[in-house]
Amino acid sequence: YSNQNLLRKRWESKLEAKRGHQKHEYRNWVTSQVGEALINNPTSLPVTSTPIGNKSSMFVTQNLAMEESFTIHLGSQLKHMHNIRILSADVTEFCSPLHRDENLNGLNMALGLYSSSLSGIVVLTPPGSVQVLPKIIKNANMSTEFHFDQRIEEDLRKSHNDAAAGAATEKTSQKLHPGDFFITRHSNLSQTHVIFHLISDESSDSPGEITSRHPVILGLRNILKTASRHDISMLTIPALLRHEMSEDMTVPWSIRRAELVFKCAKGFMIESATWGGTEINTLQLLLPHNISEELFTTLAGMVSNVFRVANPKFL
C-alpha cells in the first residue's frame, strides 16, 4: 500500500508540474498574440478581432439533430428582446473538451471568460453529497485548466466544505436537497463557462407531477437570478427537468411538464428585469437527445404560444 501511495503522489506531482508549465506557456502566448496585434495593426484591431461576447465565433457549432429558434419581447412597459432556442441534444455535448481540430482558438475563449457575455448550463444532479456527472469530470480533465486555480475535483471539495460549514452554522444536515445547486467554473470546455449543478430528486423510472412551487423550479429561479448577477447572458436549462427520455414519460406528461417549465422560465425572465445585472439574452431549452421527432415538433410549437413570439411588422 505504501508503494502504491508513493507512486500515486509521484505522478500527481508530475501532472501538477506539467499543468503549471502549460499555464505559463499559454499565458505567454496570449500576451504575445495581443502585443503583436497591437503593434502591427493598432487602429483596425477592434474591427478585425473577435468582439468580446460574440458567441457565434467563440463556440463550436454542434451538429444537433433538431432545433428551432425564436425571437421574443418580454416586459410590461419597456420591452426587451430575447432569443429562445429549443433543441435536442445530450447535455454532455455542451461540456465537451476543447480539441485542436475544433474551430475555436484559445484567445477568443479567454476573451469570452472576461467579458460580460458568459455562457452557462444547468445540469441535474442527484441529491446527497456534492457530485458531478463522471463524463463532465472526464471532459474537464482532458486538458489543462488555464484560467482557474482549482481543477474540478478541487472545486467539488470546496463546494462540499462550504456545504458542511453552512450546515454546521445552521445546525442542519450537510446533504444537498432538491432545489439546491453548486457551481463549477471552466475555461477548457467547448460551449460553457459555468455549470450550475441543480439537485433533483425525481426518479428516472417514475416521473411525477410537480407545481410551480416545487423546489427544483424554485432552484431554477435562483439560478437565473445568480446568472443575472454574474454576467451570464446565455443559459441552457433542461426543458423537461430530465436529461433522458424513459418509457414512463408519455406524450401528455411531457407536454404538461414542458408547459410548466416554459411558463415558469418566462415569468422568471420578466422578473429578472427588476433584479439588476445582466439580462438573459439567449435562453436555450434543452430536450433529451433521444426524444422523438413528433414530440419535439409538438413542444417546439408550444414555445411560440407560451412566449408569444414577435411577429415582423411590414411598413
mmCIF file of C-alpha atoms in Angstrom:
data_model
loop_
_atom_site.group_PDB
_atom_site.id
_atom_site.type_symbol
_atom_site.label_atom_id
_atom_site.label_comp_id
_atom_site.label_asym_id
_atom_site.label_seq_id
_atom_site.Cartn_x
_atom_site.Cartn_y
_atom_site.Cartn_z
ATOM 1 C CA TYR A 1 0.000 0.000 0.000
ATOM 2 C CA SER A 2 2.822 2.413 0.863
ATOM 3 C CA ASN A 3 4.458 1.828 -2.534
ATOM 4 C CA GLN A 4 1.177 2.494 -4.348
ATOM 5 C CA ASN A 5 0.611 5.666 -2.358
ATOM 6 C CA LEU A 6 4.137 6.858 -3.104
ATOM 7 C CA LEU A 7 3.696 6.124 -6.814
ATOM 8 C CA ARG A 8 0.351 7.936 -6.901
ATOM 9 C CA LYS A 9 1.803 11.030 -5.225
ATOM 10 C CA ARG A 10 4.744 10.957 -7.607
ATOM 11 C CA TRP A 11 2.513 11.014 -10.687
ATOM 12 C CA GLU A 12 0.202 13.629 -9.165
ATOM 13 C CA SER A 13 3.240 15.834 -8.601
ATOM 14 C CA LYS A 14 4.365 15.356 -12.213
ATOM 15 C CA LEU A 15 0.887 16.177 -13.536
ATOM 16 C CA GLU A 16 0.677 19.295 -11.383
ATOM 17 C CA ALA A 17 4.086 20.455 -12.621
ATOM 18 C CA LYS A 18 3.033 19.802 -16.229
ATOM 19 C CA ARG A 19 -0.173 21.808 -15.784
ATOM 20 C CA GLY A 20 1.758 24.697 -14.267
ATOM 21 C CA HIS A 21 4.195 24.672 -17.180
ATOM 22 C CA GLN A 22 1.343 24.649 -19.716
ATOM 23 C CA LYS A 23 -0.429 27.525 -17.948
ATOM 24 C CA HIS A 24 2.785 29.556 -18.040
ATOM 25 C CA GLU A 25 3.285 28.846 -21.752
ATOM 26 C CA TYR A 26 -0.344 29.671 -22.516
ATOM 27 C CA ARG A 27 -0.177 32.988 -20.643
ATOM 28 C CA ASN A 28 2.958 33.974 -22.552
ATOM 29 C CA TRP A 29 1.326 33.010 -25.862
ATOM 30 C CA VAL A 30 -1.809 35.087 -25.199
ATOM 31 C CA THR A 31 0.312 38.075 -24.164
ATOM 32 C CA SER A 32 2.498 37.813 -27.264
ATOM 33 C CA GLN A 33 -0.504 37.479 -29.609
ATOM 34 C CA VAL A 34 -2.207 40.552 -28.197
ATOM 35 C CA GLY A 35 1.069 42.502 -28.218
ATOM 36 C CA GLU A 36 1.799 41.629 -31.855
ATOM 37 C CA ALA A 37 -1.729 42.569 -32.907
ATOM 38 C CA LEU A 38 -1.452 45.953 -31.206
ATOM 39 C CA ILE A 39 1.972 46.667 -32.704
ATOM 40 C CA ASN A 40 1.224 45.519 -36.263
ATOM 41 C CA ASN A 41 -2.248 46.991 -36.694
ATOM 42 C CA PRO A 42 -3.352 49.079 -33.699
ATOM 43 C CA THR A 43 -6.074 51.070 -35.492
ATOM 44 C CA SER A 44 -8.006 48.201 -37.024
ATOM 45 C CA LEU A 45 -7.740 45.814 -34.080
ATOM 46 C CA PRO A 46 -11.295 46.394 -32.815
ATOM 47 C CA VAL A 47 -12.622 45.658 -36.309
ATOM 48 C CA THR A 48 -10.544 42.616 -37.175
ATOM 49 C CA SER A 49 -10.527 40.946 -33.786
ATOM 50 C CA THR A 50 -13.346 38.862 -32.441
ATOM 51 C CA PRO A 51 -15.806 41.024 -30.476
ATOM 52 C CA ILE A 52 -15.977 40.150 -26.824
ATOM 53 C CA GLY A 53 -19.185 38.288 -26.201
ATOM 54 C CA ASN A 54 -19.740 37.237 -29.821
ATOM 55 C CA LYS A 55 -20.741 33.671 -29.104
ATOM 56 C CA SER A 56 -21.159 32.693 -32.728
ATOM 57 C CA SER A 57 -17.397 32.967 -33.130
ATOM 58 C CA MET A 58 -16.471 31.822 -29.639
ATOM 59 C CA PHE A 59 -18.185 28.477 -29.573
ATOM 60 C CA VAL A 60 -18.087 25.389 -31.722
ATOM 61 C CA THR A 61 -21.189 24.702 -33.758
ATOM 62 C CA GLN A 62 -22.666 21.370 -32.740
ATOM 63 C CA ASN A 63 -24.289 19.051 -35.240
ATOM 64 C CA LEU A 64 -27.604 18.967 -33.444
ATOM 65 C CA ALA A 65 -30.371 16.788 -34.798
ATOM 66 C CA MET A 66 -33.341 19.034 -34.026
ATOM 67 C CA GLU A 67 -33.544 22.691 -33.086
ATOM 68 C CA GLU A 68 -35.658 25.802 -33.605
ATOM 69 C CA SER A 69 -35.047 29.432 -32.684
ATOM 70 C CA PHE A 70 -37.467 32.235 -31.832
ATOM 71 C CA THR A 71 -37.231 35.951 -31.086
ATOM 72 C CA ILE A 72 -39.479 37.255 -28.318
ATOM 73 C CA HIS A 73 -40.145 40.524 -26.497
ATOM 74 C CA LEU A 74 -40.808 40.447 -22.755
ATOM 75 C CA GLY A 75 -41.810 43.208 -20.362
ATOM 76 C CA SER A 76 -44.945 45.102 -19.386
ATOM 77 C CA GLN A 77 -43.908 48.613 -20.431
ATOM 78 C CA LEU A 78 -40.306 48.555 -21.604
ATOM 79 C CA LYS A 79 -39.941 45.552 -23.898
ATOM 80 C CA HIS A 80 -36.680 43.620 -24.047
ATOM 81 C CA MET A 81 -35.748 41.305 -26.893
ATOM 82 C CA HIS A 82 -34.617 37.760 -26.130
ATOM 83 C CA ASN A 83 -33.679 34.727 -28.182
ATOM 84 C CA ILE A 84 -35.344 31.432 -27.304
ATOM 85 C CA ARG A 85 -33.846 28.273 -28.721
ATOM 86 C CA ILE A 86 -35.302 24.801 -28.262
ATOM 87 C CA LEU A 87 -33.069 21.898 -29.188
ATOM 88 C CA SER A 88 -32.472 18.218 -28.646
ATOM 89 C CA ALA A 89 -29.004 17.092 -27.569
ATOM 90 C CA ASP A 90 -27.026 15.231 -24.943
ATOM 91 C CA VAL A 91 -26.251 17.581 -22.061
ATOM 92 C CA THR A 92 -22.604 16.497 -22.064
ATOM 93 C CA GLU A 93 -22.199 17.836 -25.622
ATOM 94 C CA PHE A 94 -22.254 21.321 -24.104
ATOM 95 C CA CYS A 95 -19.498 20.262 -21.715
ATOM 96 C CA SER A 96 -17.254 18.602 -24.276
ATOM 97 C CA PRO A 97 -13.484 19.205 -24.123
ATOM 98 C CA LEU A 98 -11.599 21.535 -26.412
ATOM 99 C CA HIS A 99 -9.564 19.893 -29.171
ATOM 100 C CA ARG A 100 -7.101 21.241 -31.679
ATOM 101 C CA ASP A 101 -9.261 20.316 -34.659
ATOM 102 C CA GLU A 102 -12.220 22.396 -33.476
ATOM 103 C CA ASN A 103 -12.956 25.788 -34.992
ATOM 104 C CA LEU A 104 -12.099 27.651 -31.822
ATOM 105 C CA ASN A 105 -8.915 29.280 -30.591
ATOM 106 C CA GLY A 106 -7.794 29.866 -27.057
ATOM 107 C CA LEU A 107 -7.588 33.645 -27.400
ATOM 108 C CA ASN A 108 -11.300 34.005 -28.198
ATOM 109 C CA MET A 109 -12.209 31.737 -25.301
ATOM 110 C CA ALA A 110 -10.016 33.770 -22.960
ATOM 111 C CA LEU A 111 -11.690 36.991 -24.121
ATOM 112 C CA GLY A 112 -15.087 35.434 -23.531
ATOM 113 C CA LEU A 113 -14.139 34.469 -19.988
ATOM 114 C CA TYR A 114 -13.571 38.089 -19.025
ATOM 115 C CA SER A 115 -16.494 39.551 -20.941
ATOM 116 C CA SER A 116 -20.000 40.389 -19.780
ATOM 117 C CA SER A 117 -21.471 37.656 -22.001
ATOM 118 C CA LEU A 118 -20.716 34.388 -20.274
ATOM 119 C CA SER A 119 -22.410 31.101 -21.085
ATOM 120 C CA GLY A 120 -23.908 28.733 -18.521
ATOM 121 C CA ILE A 121 -25.782 25.438 -18.435
ATOM 122 C CA VAL A 122 -27.956 23.705 -15.836
ATOM 123 C CA VAL A 123 -27.114 20.043 -15.217
ATOM 124 C CA LEU A 124 -29.357 17.933 -12.986
ATOM 125 C CA THR A 125 -27.632 16.083 -10.152
ATOM 126 C CA PRO A 126 -28.994 13.509 -7.656
ATOM 127 C CA PRO A 127 -29.420 14.616 -4.026
ATOM 128 C CA GLY A 128 -26.946 13.874 -1.277
ATOM 129 C CA SER A 129 -23.294 14.790 -1.399
ATOM 130 C CA VAL A 130 -21.631 17.125 -3.904
ATOM 131 C CA GLN A 131 -21.082 15.126 -7.081
ATOM 132 C CA VAL A 132 -20.788 15.717 -10.831
ATOM 133 C CA LEU A 133 -21.585 13.543 -13.834
ATOM 134 C CA PRO A 134 -18.490 11.370 -14.460
ATOM 135 C CA LYS A 135 -18.357 12.319 -18.153
ATOM 136 C CA ILE A 136 -18.175 16.024 -17.288
ATOM 137 C CA ILE A 137 -15.288 15.356 -14.897
ATOM 138 C CA LYS A 138 -13.539 13.336 -17.605
ATOM 139 C CA ASN A 139 -14.016 16.107 -20.192
ATOM 140 C CA ALA A 140 -12.792 18.795 -17.805
ATOM 141 C CA ASN A 141 -9.641 16.801 -17.055
ATOM 142 C CA MET A 142 -8.779 16.076 -20.698
ATOM 143 C CA SER A 143 -6.975 19.403 -20.997
ATOM 144 C CA THR A 144 -5.236 21.817 -18.669
ATOM 145 C CA GLU A 145 -7.381 24.385 -16.860
ATOM 146 C CA PHE A 146 -5.553 27.577 -17.831
ATOM 147 C CA HIS A 147 -7.509 30.270 -16.019
ATOM 148 C CA PHE A 148 -8.829 28.907 -12.743
ATOM 149 C CA ASP A 149 -6.539 27.714 -9.991
ATOM 150 C CA GLN A 150 -8.692 24.762 -8.975
ATOM 151 C CA ARG A 151 -9.354 21.656 -11.008
ATOM 152 C CA ILE A 152 -12.926 20.370 -10.980
ATOM 153 C CA GLU A 153 -12.188 17.915 -8.148
ATOM 154 C CA GLU A 154 -10.855 20.774 -6.028
ATOM 155 C CA ASP A 155 -13.927 22.848 -6.903
ATOM 156 C CA LEU A 156 -16.091 19.968 -5.694
ATOM 157 C CA ARG A 157 -14.147 19.660 -2.448
ATOM 158 C CA LYS A 158 -14.561 23.392 -1.864
ATOM 159 C CA SER A 159 -18.319 23.157 -2.527
ATOM 160 C CA HIS A 160 -18.545 20.196 -0.157
ATOM 161 C CA ASN A 161 -16.652 22.076 2.556
ATOM 162 C CA ASP A 162 -18.850 25.153 2.077
ATOM 163 C CA ALA A 163 -21.969 22.999 2.409
ATOM 164 C CA ALA A 164 -20.585 21.373 5.551
ATOM 165 C CA ALA A 165 -19.663 24.757 7.043
ATOM 166 C CA GLY A 166 -23.127 26.140 6.292
ATOM 167 C CA ALA A 167 -24.766 23.092 7.829
ATOM 168 C CA ALA A 168 -22.648 23.436 10.967
ATOM 169 C CA THR A 169 -23.589 27.105 11.299
ATOM 170 C CA GLU A 170 -27.308 26.447 10.873
ATOM 171 C CA LYS A 171 -27.167 23.100 12.721
ATOM 172 C CA THR A 172 -28.731 21.237 9.806
ATOM 173 C CA SER A 173 -27.759 18.303 7.628
ATOM 174 C CA GLN A 174 -24.891 18.985 5.232
ATOM 175 C CA LYS A 175 -26.597 16.994 2.467
ATOM 176 C CA LEU A 176 -27.802 18.940 -0.535
ATOM 177 C CA HIS A 177 -31.560 18.922 -1.028
ATOM 178 C CA PRO A 178 -33.724 19.315 -4.152
ATOM 179 C CA GLY A 179 -33.538 22.890 -5.389
ATOM 180 C CA ASP A 180 -30.018 23.459 -4.050
ATOM 181 C CA PHE A 181 -27.235 23.954 -6.564
ATOM 182 C CA PHE A 182 -23.487 24.376 -6.702
ATOM 183 C CA ILE A 183 -21.286 25.881 -9.403
ATOM 184 C CA THR A 184 -18.151 24.817 -11.245
ATOM 185 C CA ARG A 185 -16.191 27.204 -13.499
ATOM 186 C CA HIS A 186 -14.374 26.164 -16.661
ATOM 187 C CA SER A 187 -12.165 27.598 -19.379
ATOM 188 C CA ASN A 188 -11.432 24.340 -21.198
ATOM 189 C CA LEU A 189 -14.941 23.256 -22.218
ATOM 190 C CA SER A 190 -16.267 23.959 -25.683
ATOM 191 C CA GLN A 191 -19.604 25.653 -25.011
ATOM 192 C CA THR A 192 -19.902 26.730 -21.408
ATOM 193 C CA HIS A 193 -18.024 28.761 -18.837
ATOM 194 C CA VAL A 194 -20.224 27.956 -15.836
ATOM 195 C CA ILE A 195 -22.093 24.762 -14.925
ATOM 196 C CA PHE A 196 -24.963 25.010 -12.439
ATOM 197 C CA HIS A 197 -25.373 21.578 -10.855
ATOM 198 C CA LEU A 198 -29.028 21.572 -9.756
ATOM 199 C CA ILE A 199 -30.119 18.954 -7.231
ATOM 200 C CA SER A 200 -33.183 16.976 -8.345
ATOM 201 C CA ASP A 201 -34.739 14.012 -6.546
ATOM 202 C CA GLU A 202 -37.041 12.876 -9.343
ATOM 203 C CA SER A 203 -36.724 9.193 -10.147
ATOM 204 C CA SER A 204 -35.748 8.379 -13.717
ATOM 205 C CA ASP A 205 -38.215 5.486 -13.831
ATOM 206 C CA SER A 206 -41.299 7.115 -12.346
ATOM 207 C CA PRO A 207 -41.731 10.756 -13.360
ATOM 208 C CA GLY A 208 -44.255 12.572 -11.210
ATOM 209 C CA GLU A 209 -46.254 15.768 -11.359
ATOM 210 C CA ILE A 210 -44.815 18.977 -9.939
ATOM 211 C CA THR A 211 -46.065 22.532 -9.489
ATOM 212 C CA SER A 212 -44.528 25.964 -9.870
ATOM 213 C CA ARG A 213 -43.652 25.869 -6.143
ATOM 214 C CA HIS A 214 -41.590 22.701 -6.434
ATOM 215 C CA PRO A 215 -38.042 23.101 -5.013
ATOM 216 C CA VAL A 216 -36.415 22.324 -8.376
ATOM 217 C CA ILE A 217 -38.478 25.037 -10.103
ATOM 218 C CA LEU A 218 -37.528 27.488 -7.354
ATOM 219 C CA GLY A 219 -33.938 26.351 -7.804
ATOM 220 C CA LEU A 220 -34.183 27.337 -11.478
ATOM 221 C CA ARG A 221 -35.345 30.784 -10.403
ATOM 222 C CA ASN A 222 -32.353 31.141 -8.089
ATOM 223 C CA ILE A 223 -30.044 30.036 -10.905
ATOM 224 C CA LEU A 224 -31.457 32.680 -13.256
ATOM 225 C CA LYS A 225 -31.000 35.253 -10.503
ATOM 226 C CA THR A 226 -27.394 34.173 -9.957
ATOM 227 C CA ALA A 227 -26.733 34.211 -13.705
ATOM 228 C CA SER A 228 -28.159 37.718 -13.980
ATOM 229 C CA ARG A 229 -25.873 38.964 -11.223
ATOM 230 C CA HIS A 230 -22.716 37.450 -12.710
ATOM 231 C CA ASP A 231 -22.773 38.447 -16.392
ATOM 232 C CA ILE A 232 -24.177 35.178 -17.747
ATOM 233 C CA SER A 233 -26.249 36.197 -20.755
ATOM 234 C CA MET A 234 -26.717 32.764 -22.325
ATOM 235 C CA LEU A 235 -28.234 29.971 -20.247
ATOM 236 C CA THR A 236 -29.241 26.421 -21.158
ATOM 237 C CA ILE A 237 -31.865 24.691 -18.998
ATOM 238 C CA PRO A 238 -33.413 21.191 -19.215
ATOM 239 C CA ALA A 239 -36.885 21.789 -20.648
ATOM 240 C CA LEU A 240 -38.377 18.638 -19.086
ATOM 241 C CA LEU A 241 -36.143 18.693 -15.998
ATOM 242 C CA ARG A 242 -34.818 15.394 -17.319
ATOM 243 C CA HIS A 243 -31.748 14.513 -19.384
ATOM 244 C CA GLU A 244 -33.050 11.185 -20.697
ATOM 245 C CA MET A 245 -36.396 10.012 -22.055
ATOM 246 C CA SER A 246 -37.957 6.924 -20.486
ATOM 247 C CA GLU A 247 -40.972 4.771 -21.300
ATOM 248 C CA ASP A 248 -42.940 6.330 -18.432
ATOM 249 C CA MET A 249 -42.581 9.808 -19.932
ATOM 250 C CA THR A 250 -45.746 9.817 -22.018
ATOM 251 C CA VAL A 251 -46.656 12.500 -24.541
ATOM 252 C CA PRO A 252 -49.316 14.122 -22.275
ATOM 253 C CA TRP A 253 -46.868 14.137 -19.342
ATOM 254 C CA SER A 254 -44.119 15.689 -21.496
ATOM 255 C CA ILE A 255 -46.491 18.416 -22.736
ATOM 256 C CA ARG A 256 -47.595 19.279 -19.193
ATOM 257 C CA ARG A 257 -44.030 19.332 -17.887
ATOM 258 C CA ALA A 258 -42.728 21.441 -20.790
ATOM 259 C CA GLU A 259 -45.600 23.914 -20.433
ATOM 260 C CA LEU A 260 -44.841 24.321 -16.724
ATOM 261 C CA VAL A 261 -41.117 24.891 -17.309
ATOM 262 C CA PHE A 262 -41.756 27.277 -20.227
ATOM 263 C CA LYS A 263 -44.226 29.399 -18.246
ATOM 264 C CA CYS A 264 -42.011 29.497 -15.157
ATOM 265 C CA ALA A 265 -38.955 30.407 -17.242
ATOM 266 C CA LYS A 266 -40.927 33.203 -18.905
ATOM 267 C CA GLY A 267 -42.040 34.540 -15.530
ATOM 268 C CA PHE A 268 -38.504 34.399 -14.150
ATOM 269 C CA MET A 269 -37.142 36.256 -17.193
ATOM 270 C CA ILE A 270 -39.736 39.014 -16.775
ATOM 271 C CA GLU A 271 -38.932 39.186 -13.067
ATOM 272 C CA SER A 272 -35.200 39.383 -13.810
ATOM 273 C CA ALA A 273 -35.654 42.923 -15.136
ATOM 274 C CA THR A 274 -36.110 44.028 -11.505
ATOM 275 C CA TRP A 275 -33.035 42.176 -10.232
ATOM 276 C CA GLY A 276 -30.442 44.344 -11.927
ATOM 277 C CA GLY A 277 -27.360 42.982 -13.629
ATOM 278 C CA THR A 278 -27.129 41.214 -16.971
ATOM 279 C CA GLU A 279 -30.248 40.081 -18.804
ATOM 280 C CA ILE A 280 -30.517 36.566 -20.176
ATOM 281 C CA ASN A 281 -30.301 37.413 -23.871
ATOM 282 C CA THR A 282 -30.422 33.794 -25.036
ATOM 283 C CA LEU A 283 -32.316 31.029 -23.260
ATOM 284 C CA GLN A 284 -31.817 27.511 -24.589
ATOM 285 C CA LEU A 285 -34.461 24.908 -23.761
ATOM 286 C CA LEU A 286 -32.684 21.571 -23.873
ATOM 287 C CA LEU A 287 -34.703 18.434 -24.592
ATOM 288 C CA PRO A 288 -33.331 14.886 -24.155
ATOM 289 C CA HIS A 289 -31.274 13.629 -27.070
ATOM 290 C CA ASN A 290 -33.489 10.546 -27.503
ATOM 291 C CA ILE A 291 -36.785 12.429 -27.838
ATOM 292 C CA SER A 292 -38.970 11.552 -30.823
ATOM 293 C CA GLU A 293 -39.251 13.963 -33.736
ATOM 294 C CA GLU A 294 -43.039 14.177 -33.357
ATOM 295 C CA LEU A 295 -42.826 15.139 -29.686
ATOM 296 C CA PHE A 296 -40.061 17.642 -30.405
ATOM 297 C CA THR A 297 -42.238 19.321 -33.048
ATOM 298 C CA THR A 298 -45.146 19.496 -30.596
ATOM 299 C CA LEU A 299 -43.040 21.054 -27.833
ATOM 300 C CA ALA A 300 -41.372 23.473 -30.251
ATOM 301 C CA GLY A 301 -44.822 24.653 -31.305
ATOM 302 C CA MET A 302 -45.638 25.405 -27.668
ATOM 303 C CA VAL A 303 -42.751 27.878 -27.412
ATOM 304 C CA SER A 304 -44.403 30.414 -29.706
ATOM 305 C CA ASN A 305 -47.676 30.137 -27.765
ATOM 306 C CA VAL A 306 -46.164 30.481 -24.291
ATOM 307 C CA PHE A 307 -43.557 33.135 -25.066
ATOM 308 C CA ARG A 308 -45.620 34.949 -27.732
ATOM 309 C CA VAL A 309 -43.061 35.146 -30.489
ATOM 310 C CA ALA A 310 -42.606 38.597 -32.001
ATOM 311 C CA ASN A 311 -44.119 38.917 -35.471
ATOM 312 C CA PRO A 312 -42.373 41.055 -38.105
ATOM 313 C CA LYS A 313 -44.027 44.361 -38.977
ATOM 314 C CA PHE A 314 -44.458 45.285 -42.616
ATOM 315 C CA LEU A 315 -44.384 49.018 -43.319
#
